[in-house]
Coordinates of N, CA and C in Angstrom, one line a residue:
M1 N 0.8 -1.1 0.1 CA 0.1 0.0 0.2 C 0.7 1.2 0.0
N2 N 0.8 2.2 -0.9 CA 1.3 3.4 -0.9 C 1.1 4.5 0.0
K3 N 2.1 5.2 0.3 CA 1.5 6.3 1.3 C 0.7 7.3 0.9
K4 N 0.0 7.6 1.6 CA -1.4 8.5 1.2 C -1.2 9.9 2.3
E5 N -1.5 11.0 1.6 CA -1.5 12.3 2.4 C -2.9 13.0 2.1
I6 N -3.2 13.5 3.2 CA -4.3 14.3 3.3 C -4.0 15.7 3.7
T7 N -4.3 17.0 3.2 CA -4.5 18.2 3.7 C -5.6 18.5 4.1
T8 N -5.8 19.3 5.2 CA -7.1 19.8 5.8 C -6.8 21.0 6.5
N9 N -7.9 21.5 7.0 CA -7.9 22.6 8.4 C -8.3 22.2 9.5
Y10 N -8.0 23.1 10.4 CA -8.5 22.7 11.8 C -8.6 24.1 12.5
Y11 N -9.4 24.1 13.2 CA -9.9 25.3 13.9 C -9.7 25.3 15.7
L12 N -8.9 26.2 15.9 CA -8.7 26.1 17.3 C -8.8 27.6 18.2
N13 N -9.8 27.8 19.3 CA -9.7 28.8 19.8 C -9.8 29.9 18.8
F14 N -10.3 29.9 17.6 CA -10.6 30.9 16.6 C -9.7 31.2 15.5
E15 N -8.5 30.2 15.6 CA -7.2 30.4 14.9 C -7.5 29.1 13.9
N16 N -6.9 29.3 12.8 CA -7.0 28.3 11.7 C -6.0 27.6 11.5
Y17 N -5.5 26.4 11.5 CA -4.4 25.7 11.5 C -4.4 24.8 10.1
K18 N -3.4 24.5 9.6 CA -3.3 23.5 8.3 C -2.9 22.2 8.9
V19 N -3.4 21.2 8.8 CA -3.1 19.8 9.0 C -2.8 19.1 8.2
I20 N -1.6 18.4 8.0 CA -1.4 17.2 7.1 C -1.0 15.9 7.6
I21 N -1.9 15.3 7.2 CA -2.1 13.7 7.8 C -1.4 12.9 6.5
T22 N -0.3 12.1 7.2 CA 0.3 11.2 6.4 C 0.2 9.6 6.9
Y23 N -0.5 9.1 6.1 CA -0.7 7.4 6.6 C 0.7 6.7 6.2
K24 N 1.0 6.1 7.2 CA 2.1 5.2 7.0 C 2.0 3.7 7.7
H25 N 2.9 2.7 7.5 CA 2.8 1.6 8.4 C 3.7 1.5 9.6
I26 N 2.9 2.1 10.3 CA 3.1 2.5 11.6 C 2.0 2.0 12.6
R27 N 2.2 1.8 14.0 CA 1.1 1.4 14.9 C 0.4 2.3 15.7
N28 N 1.3 3.6 16.1 CA 0.6 4.7 16.7 C 0.6 5.8 15.9
I29 N -0.4 6.8 16.4 CA -0.6 8.0 15.8 C 0.5 9.1 16.3
I30 N 1.3 9.8 15.6 CA 2.6 10.7 16.1 C 1.8 12.4 15.5
Y31 N 1.9 13.1 16.5 CA 1.4 14.5 16.5 C 2.6 15.2 16.5
R32 N 2.5 16.3 15.6 CA 3.9 17.3 15.6 C 3.3 18.7 15.3
Y33 N 3.6 19.9 15.7 CA 3.4 21.1 15.5 C 4.5 22.1 14.9
D34 N 4.6 22.5 13.8 CA 5.5 23.3 13.1 C 5.0 24.5 13.1
K35 N 5.6 25.5 14.2 CA 5.3 26.9 14.4 C 5.5 27.8 13.2
K36 N 6.6 27.4 12.6 CA 7.0 28.6 11.3 C 5.6 28.6 10.2
D37 N 5.2 27.3 10.0 CA 4.1 27.4 8.8 C 2.6 27.2 9.6
H38 N 2.7 27.1 10.9 CA 1.2 27.0 11.2 C 0.3 25.9 11.0
T39 N 1.2 24.7 11.1 CA 0.9 23.4 10.7 C 1.1 22.3 11.6
F40 N 0.0 21.5 11.9 CA -0.1 20.1 12.3 C 0.4 19.1 11.3
R41 N 1.3 18.3 11.8 CA 1.9 17.3 10.9 C 1.6 15.9 11.7
I42 N 0.7 15.1 11.3 CA 0.4 14.0 11.8 C 0.7 12.8 11.0
S43 N 1.4 11.7 11.4 CA 1.4 10.5 10.8 C 0.6 9.4 11.5
S44 N 0.0 8.6 10.9 CA -1.0 7.8 11.3 C -0.9 6.5 10.6
P45 N -1.2 5.3 11.4 CA -1.5 4.2 10.6 C -2.8 4.1 9.5
Y46 N -2.6 3.2 8.7 CA -3.5 3.1 7.6 C -4.8 2.6 8.5
L47 N -5.8 3.0 7.9 CA -7.4 2.6 8.3 C -7.8 3.3 9.5
T48 N -6.9 4.2 10.0 CA -7.2 5.0 11.3 C -8.3 6.3 10.8
S49 N -9.5 6.3 11.3 CA -10.3 7.4 10.8 C -10.0 8.7 11.0
Q50 N -10.5 9.8 10.2 CA -10.1 11.1 10.7 C -10.8 11.5 12.0
K51 N -12.0 11.0 12.4 CA -12.3 11.3 13.5 C -11.4 10.9 14.8
T52 N -11.0 9.6 14.6 CA -10.1 9.4 15.7 C -8.8 10.2 15.9
I53 N -8.3 10.7 14.6 CA -7.3 11.6 14.6 C -7.6 13.0 15.2
F54 N -8.7 13.6 14.7 CA -9.0 14.7 15.4 C -9.4 14.8 16.6
K55 N -9.9 13.8 17.3 CA -10.3 13.5 18.8 C -9.1 13.8 19.5
H56 N -8.1 12.9 19.1 CA -6.7 13.1 19.8 C -6.2 14.4 19.6
L57 N -6.3 15.0 18.5 CA -5.5 16.3 18.1 C -6.3 17.2 19.0
D58 N -7.4 17.2 19.4 CA -8.0 18.2 20.4 C -7.7 18.1 21.7
R59 N -6.9 17.0 22.0 CA -6.3 17.0 23.2 C -4.8 17.3 23.2
F60 N -4.2 17.3 22.2 CA -2.7 17.3 22.0 C -2.3 18.7 21.4
A61 N -3.3 19.6 21.0 CA -2.9 20.7 19.9 C -2.6 21.7 21.0
P62 N -3.3 22.2 22.1 CA -2.9 23.0 23.1 C -1.3 22.9 23.5
R63 N -1.0 21.8 24.1 CA 0.1 21.6 24.5 C 1.5 21.5 23.6
L64 N 1.0 21.0 22.2 CA 2.1 21.2 21.3 C 2.4 22.5 21.0
I65 N 1.2 23.6 20.8 CA 1.7 24.9 20.5 C 2.3 25.7 21.6
K66 N 1.8 25.4 22.8 CA 2.3 25.8 24.0 C 4.0 25.6 24.0
R67 N 4.2 24.2 23.6 CA 5.6 24.0 23.7 C 6.2 24.5 22.7
A68 N 5.7 24.7 21.5 CA 6.3 25.3 20.2 C 6.8 26.9 20.8
N69 N 6.0 27.5 21.3 CA 6.0 28.7 21.7 C 7.0 29.0 22.7
Q70 N 7.3 28.0 23.6 CA 8.3 28.3 24.5 C 9.8 28.1 24.0
K71 N 9.8 27.6 23.1 CA 10.9 27.3 22.3 C 12.2 28.3 22.1
V72 N 13.5 28.0 22.7 CA 14.3 29.2 22.8 C 15.1 29.1 21.2
E73 N 15.5 30.1 20.7 CA 16.2 30.3 19.5 C 17.7 30.1 19.8
P74 N 18.3 29.3 18.9 CA 19.8 28.9 19.2 C 20.7 30.3 19.0
R75 N 20.0 31.2 18.0 CA 21.2 32.2 17.8 C 20.7 33.5 18.7
L76 N 21.8 34.5 18.9 CA 21.8 35.4 19.6 C 22.9 36.4 19.3
E77 N 22.1 37.3 18.3 CA 22.8 38.2 17.4 C 23.9 37.6 16.8
N78 N 25.3 37.9 17.1 CA 26.6 37.2 16.1 C 27.1 36.0 17.0
M79 N 26.2 35.5 17.7 CA 26.7 34.1 18.6 C 25.6 32.9 18.4
I80 N 26.3 31.7 18.3 CA 25.1 30.7 17.9 C 25.6 29.6 18.8
Y81 N 24.6 28.7 19.2 CA 25.0 27.7 20.1 C 25.7 26.1 19.1
V82 N 26.8 26.0 19.6 CA 27.2 24.7 18.9 C 27.7 23.9 20.0
F83 N 27.1 22.7 19.9 CA 27.4 21.7 21.0 C 27.1 22.2 22.4
G84 N 26.3 23.1 22.7 CA 26.1 23.6 23.8 C 26.5 24.9 24.4
E85 N 27.6 25.4 23.4 CA 28.3 26.4 23.8 C 28.0 27.8 22.8
L86 N 27.8 29.1 23.3 CA 27.6 30.0 22.4 C 29.1 30.0 21.8
T87 N 28.8 30.3 20.6 CA 29.9 30.4 19.6 C 29.9 31.6 18.7
P88 N 31.0 32.3 18.5 CA 31.0 33.5 17.7 C 30.9 33.4 16.4
I89 N 30.1 34.2 15.5 CA 30.1 34.1 14.1 C 31.0 35.2 13.5
E90 N 31.6 35.0 12.7 CA 32.7 36.1 12.2 C 32.8 36.3 10.5
L91 N 32.6 37.4 9.9 CA 32.7 37.0 8.5 C 34.1 37.0 8.2
A92 N 34.6 36.2 7.3 CA 36.0 36.0 6.8 C 35.9 35.6 5.4
N93 N 37.4 35.3 5.0 CA 37.3 35.1 3.3 C 37.4 33.8 3.1
K94 N 36.8 33.0 4.2 CA 36.5 31.4 4.1 C 35.6 31.0 4.9
N95 N 34.7 29.9 4.6 CA 33.9 29.0 5.6 C 34.7 28.0 6.3
K96 N 34.9 28.3 7.5 CA 35.4 27.3 8.5 C 35.0 27.4 10.0
Y97 N 35.3 26.3 10.7 CA 34.8 26.5 12.2 C 36.3 25.9 12.8
E98 N 36.9 26.9 13.6 CA 38.1 26.9 13.9 C 38.3 27.8 15.2
N99 N 39.1 27.4 16.5 CA 39.4 28.0 17.4 C 38.0 28.3 18.1
K100 N 36.9 27.5 18.2 CA 35.7 27.5 18.7 C 34.9 29.0 18.0
K101 N 35.5 29.2 16.7 CA 34.7 30.4 15.9 C 34.2 29.9 14.8
I102 N 33.1 30.4 14.4 CA 32.4 30.2 13.0 C 32.7 31.1 11.7
L103 N 33.6 30.8 10.8 CA 33.8 31.7 10.0 C 33.0 31.6 8.7
I104 N 32.6 32.5 8.2 CA 31.9 32.5 7.1 C 32.1 33.7 6.0
K105 N 31.8 33.2 4.9 CA 32.3 34.3 3.9 C 30.8 35.4 3.7
K106 N 29.6 34.6 3.7 CA 28.4 35.2 3.7 C 27.7 34.9 4.5
K107 N 26.5 35.5 4.9 CA 25.5 35.1 6.0 C 24.8 33.8 5.6
E108 N 24.7 33.4 4.0 CA 24.0 32.3 3.6 C 24.8 31.3 3.8
D109 N 26.0 31.4 4.1 CA 26.7 30.0 4.4 C 26.8 29.5 5.9
L110 N 26.1 30.1 6.7 CA 26.3 29.4 7.9 C 25.9 28.2 8.2
N111 N 24.5 27.7 7.5 CA 24.1 26.5 7.5 C 25.2 25.4 6.9
K112 N 25.7 25.8 5.9 CA 26.8 25.1 5.3 C 27.8 24.4 6.4
V113 N 28.5 25.2 7.2 CA 29.3 25.1 7.9 C 28.8 24.6 9.5
L114 N 27.5 24.6 9.7 CA 27.1 24.0 10.7 C 26.7 22.3 10.2
K115 N 26.3 22.2 9.1 CA 26.2 21.1 8.5 C 27.6 20.0 8.6
L116 N 28.5 20.6 8.2 CA 29.9 20.3 8.2 C 30.4 19.8 9.8
I117 N 30.3 20.7 10.5 CA 30.5 20.6 12.0 C 29.7 19.6 12.7
L118 N 28.4 19.4 12.1 CA 27.5 18.2 12.8 C 28.0 17.0 12.0
K119 N 28.0 17.0 10.8 CA 28.5 15.8 10.2 C 29.8 15.1 10.6
E120 N 30.6 15.7 10.8 CA 32.0 15.3 11.4 C 31.8 14.5 12.6
Y121 N 31.1 15.1 13.6 CA 30.8 14.5 14.7 C 30.0 13.3 14.7
L122 N 29.0 13.4 13.8 CA 28.1 12.3 13.6 C 28.9 10.9 13.1
E123 N 29.6 11.1 12.1 CA 30.2 10.2 11.6 C 31.2 9.2 12.5
K124 N 31.8 10.0 13.5 CA 32.7 9.4 14.3 C 31.9 8.9 15.4
R125 N 31.0 9.4 16.0 CA 30.1 9.0 17.1 C 29.0 7.5 16.6
V126 N 28.6 7.9 15.4 CA 27.9 6.8 14.8 C 28.6 5.4 14.6
K127 N 29.9 5.6 14.4 CA 30.8 4.3 14.0 C 30.9 3.9 15.4
D128 N 31.2 4.5 16.5 CA 31.4 4.0 17.7 C 30.3 3.2 18.3
F129 N 29.1 3.9 18.0 CA 27.9 3.1 18.8 C 27.6 2.1 18.0
E130 N 27.9 2.1 16.5 CA 27.6 0.8 15.9 C 28.1 -0.5 16.2
K131 N 29.5 -0.2 16.6 CA 30.6 -1.2 17.6 C 30.0 -1.6 18.7
I132 N 29.6 -0.8 19.5 CA 29.0 -1.1 21.0 C 27.6 -1.7 20.8
M133 N 27.1 -1.4 20.0 CA 25.4 -2.1 19.6 C 25.4 -3.2 18.7
N134 N 26.6 -3.5 18.1 CA 26.7 -4.5 17.3 C 25.7 -4.4 16.0
V135 N 25.3 -3.4 15.4 CA 24.6 -3.0 14.2 C 25.5 -2.8 13.1
S136 N 24.7 -2.6 11.8 CA 25.6 -2.7 10.7 C 26.0 -1.0 10.7
H137 N 27.0 -1.1 9.3 CA 27.4 0.3 9.3 C 26.2 1.2 8.5
H138 N 26.2 2.4 8.7 CA 25.1 3.3 8.0 C 25.9 4.5 7.2
K139 N 25.0 4.7 6.3 CA 25.3 6.0 5.4 C 24.8 7.3 6.4
I140 N 25.4 8.3 6.5 CA 24.7 9.5 7.1 C 24.4 10.7 6.4
T141 N 23.2 11.4 6.5 CA 22.6 12.4 6.2 C 22.5 13.6 7.1
V142 N 22.8 14.8 6.8 CA 22.4 16.0 8.0 C 21.3 16.8 6.7
R143 N 20.3 16.8 7.5 CA 19.0 17.7 6.7 C 18.5 18.5 7.7
D144 N 17.7 19.5 6.8 CA 17.0 20.6 7.6 C 15.6 19.8 7.8
M145 N 15.3 19.1 9.0 CA 14.4 18.5 9.6 C 13.5 19.3 10.7
H146 N 12.2 19.5 10.3 CA 11.5 20.5 11.3 C 10.5 19.7 12.1
T147 N 10.1 18.3 11.9 CA 9.4 17.7 12.6 C 9.8 16.4 13.8
R148 N 11.3 16.2 13.3 CA 11.7 15.2 13.9 C 13.3 15.3 14.0
H149 N 14.1 14.6 15.0 CA 15.6 14.7 15.2 C 16.3 14.0 14.5
G150 N 15.7 12.8 14.0 CA 16.6 11.8 13.2 C 15.3 10.7 12.6
S151 N 15.9 9.9 11.9 CA 15.3 9.0 11.1 C 16.2 7.6 10.6
N152 N 15.6 6.6 10.6 CA 16.4 5.3 10.2 C 15.9 4.7 9.3
S153 N 16.3 4.6 8.0 CA 15.9 3.7 6.9 C 16.5 2.3 7.1
Y154 N 16.1 1.8 7.6 CA 17.0 0.5 8.6 C 17.2 -0.5 7.2
Y155 N 16.3 -0.6 6.4 CA 16.3 -1.5 5.2 C 17.4 -0.7 4.0
K156 N 17.8 0.4 4.0 CA 18.7 1.0 3.3 C 20.0 1.4 4.0
N157 N 20.1 0.9 5.6 CA 21.1 1.4 6.3 C 21.7 2.7 6.1
H158 N 20.7 3.6 6.4 CA 20.9 5.1 5.9 C 20.0 5.9 7.3
L159 N 20.9 6.4 7.8 CA 20.5 7.7 8.9 C 20.5 9.0 8.4
S160 N 19.3 9.6 8.9 CA 19.3 11.1 8.7 C 19.1 11.7 9.9
F161 N 19.7 12.9 10.0 CA 19.8 13.7 11.4 C 19.4 15.2 11.1
A162 N 18.7 15.6 12.0 CA 18.3 17.0 11.9 C 19.4 18.1 12.1
L163 N 19.5 19.2 11.2 CA 20.6 19.8 11.3 C 20.5 20.7 12.9
T164 N 19.3 20.8 13.4 CA 19.3 21.5 14.6 C 20.0 21.0 15.8
L165 N 20.4 19.7 15.4 CA 21.3 18.9 16.5 C 22.5 19.6 17.0
V166 N 23.1 20.2 15.8 CA 24.3 20.8 16.2 C 24.4 21.8 17.2
H167 N 23.3 22.4 17.8 CA 23.0 23.4 18.9 C 23.1 22.5 20.1
Y168 N 22.9 21.2 20.2 CA 22.8 20.8 21.8 C 24.1 20.1 22.4
T169 N 24.4 19.9 23.5 CA 25.4 19.2 23.9 C 25.7 17.9 23.5
Y170 N 26.9 17.1 23.5 CA 27.3 15.8 23.0 C 26.4 15.0 23.5
P171 N 26.2 14.8 24.9 CA 25.3 13.8 25.3 C 23.9 13.7 24.8
I172 N 23.4 15.0 24.5 CA 21.9 14.8 23.8 C 22.0 14.4 22.7
V173 N 23.4 15.0 21.6 CA 23.3 13.9 20.3 C 23.6 12.7 20.2
D174 N 24.2 12.1 21.2 CA 24.4 10.8 21.2 C 23.2 9.9 21.5
S175 N 22.3 10.5 22.7 CA 21.0 10.1 22.8 C 20.4 9.8 21.5
V176 N 20.2 10.7 20.6 CA 19.5 10.6 19.3 C 20.1 9.4 18.5
I177 N 21.5 9.5 18.6 CA 22.0 8.3 17.4 C 21.9 7.1 18.2
I178 N 21.8 6.8 19.7 CA 21.2 5.5 19.7 C 19.9 5.2 19.9
H179 N 18.9 6.1 19.9 CA 17.7 6.0 19.7 C 17.5 5.6 18.1
E180 N 18.1 6.1 17.3 CA 18.2 5.8 15.8 C 18.7 4.4 15.6
L181 N 19.9 4.2 16.2 CA 20.7 2.7 16.1 C 19.6 1.8 16.7
A182 N 19.0 1.8 17.7 CA 18.2 0.9 18.2 C 16.9 0.5 17.1
H183 N 16.7 1.3 16.2 CA 15.7 1.0 15.4 C 16.0 -0.3 14.2
D184 N 17.6 -0.6 14.3 CA 18.0 -1.5 13.5 C 17.6 -2.7 14.4
I185 N 17.4 -2.9 15.6 CA 17.0 -4.0 16.3 C 15.6 -4.1 16.7
Y186 N 14.9 -3.1 16.9 CA 13.4 -2.9 17.0 C 12.9 -1.7 16.1
H187 N 11.7 -2.3 15.6 CA 11.4 -1.2 14.1 C 10.2 -0.4 14.6
N188 N 9.8 -0.3 16.2 CA 8.9 0.2 16.5 C 9.2 1.1 17.6
H189 N 8.3 1.7 18.5 CA 8.6 2.2 19.6 C 8.2 1.7 20.9
G190 N 7.9 0.2 20.9 CA 7.6 -0.3 22.1 C 8.3 -0.6 23.3
S191 N 7.9 -1.2 24.4 CA 8.8 -1.5 25.6 C 10.0 -2.0 25.5
R192 N 10.2 -2.9 24.8 CA 11.5 -3.6 24.1 C 12.6 -2.7 23.4
F193 N 12.0 -1.6 22.7 CA 12.8 -0.7 22.0 C 13.3 0.1 23.0
Y194 N 12.5 0.8 24.0 CA 13.1 1.4 24.9 C 14.1 0.9 25.9
D195 N 13.7 -0.3 26.3 CA 14.7 -0.8 27.0 C 16.0 -1.1 26.5
C196 N 16.1 -1.0 25.2 CA 17.3 -1.2 24.5 C 18.1 0.2 24.3
V197 N 17.5 1.2 24.2 CA 17.9 2.4 24.3 C 18.4 2.6 25.8
L198 N 17.6 2.7 26.7 CA 18.2 2.8 28.1 C 19.3 1.9 28.5
K199 N 19.4 0.9 28.0 CA 20.8 0.1 28.1 C 22.0 0.7 27.8
Y200 N 21.8 1.5 26.6 CA 23.1 2.1 26.1 C 23.3 3.5 26.5
C201 N 21.9 4.2 27.0 CA 21.8 5.4 27.4 C 20.8 5.7 28.4
P202 N 21.5 5.3 29.9 CA 20.7 5.1 30.8 C 19.9 6.4 31.2
N203 N 20.5 7.7 31.0 CA 19.7 9.0 31.4 C 19.1 9.6 30.0
Y204 N 18.5 8.6 29.3 CA 17.9 9.0 28.1 C 16.6 9.7 28.4
K205 N 15.9 9.7 29.3 CA 14.7 10.4 29.7 C 15.0 11.6 29.9
A206 N 16.0 12.1 30.6 CA 16.3 13.3 30.9 C 17.1 14.2 29.8
L207 N 17.7 13.3 28.8 CA 18.2 13.9 27.6 C 17.1 14.2 26.8
K208 N 16.5 13.4 26.6 CA 15.2 13.6 25.8 C 14.3 14.9 26.1
K209 N 14.0 15.1 27.4 CA 13.5 16.2 28.1 C 14.3 17.5 27.7
A210 N 15.4 17.5 27.8 CA 16.2 18.5 27.7 C 16.2 19.1 26.2
L211 N 16.2 18.0 25.2 CA 15.9 18.3 23.9 C 14.8 18.7 23.3
D212 N 13.4 18.1 24.2 CA 12.3 18.8 23.8 C 12.0 20.1 24.1
N213 N 12.8 20.4 25.4 CA 12.7 22.0 26.0 C 13.6 22.8 25.4
T214 N 14.4 22.6 24.1 CA 15.3 23.2 23.5 C 16.2 23.8 24.7
N215 N 16.8 22.9 25.5 CA 17.7 23.4 26.7 C 19.3 23.0 25.9
Y216 N 19.6 23.9 25.3 CA 20.9 23.5 24.4 C 22.2 23.2 25.2
A217 N 22.3 23.7 26.5 CA 23.6 23.7 27.3 C 23.3 22.6 28.3
Y218 N 22.4 21.7 28.1 CA 22.0 21.0 29.4 C 23.3 20.0 29.5
G219 N 23.7 20.0 30.9 CA 24.8 19.3 31.2 C 25.9 20.1 31.5
K220 N 26.1 21.1 31.0 CA 27.3 21.9 31.1 C 27.5 22.4 32.5
D221 N 26.5 22.6 33.1 CA 26.5 23.1 34.7 C 26.8 22.1 35.4
Q222 N 26.7 20.9 35.0 CA 26.7 19.7 36.0 C 28.0 19.0 36.3

């Protein structure tokens, strides 16, 4: 069965929101809210009725909107969080990250440098955890992902990670790597999956909470 997508509208407190429902081969409904384009993005199992989907959305929507509005931006003027540390951004004749400074030729190059920074770390740490967890080698991609922090196409041995991870401390990034690699072993989010994640990342719950709350520097003061 091919993936099916439906776009519709949703009204809450006299506000009109866009809703995109994507039907997939999954067991549970997943709700996300994208503040930038005022859109709820919902992943749902096939055969789930829209009535059921919107019944749960009525419960989750206020919480999702509140959480999105509380999120902290990673950039402050000419500084930006890189692995939990506020890092200067300077214009230069090259694009580079050195001496804990981001050098860019023009403003539009910032994301290019951030991708290189994150990709370099991911390539090392994914390889480390692949050995520890005894799973296959993976190709790694860094993308602009607004509704999730990572994904695992386990049938292709391909991991994708959100560029926004570059702003968080190393333990938080590692927790996302472990989460995604655990999908090589368990292809859902059941109890055995989370037992596996906790085996390799005992403080996963605290790290996940820091990630959800955009606490970029979590652990720096501990």
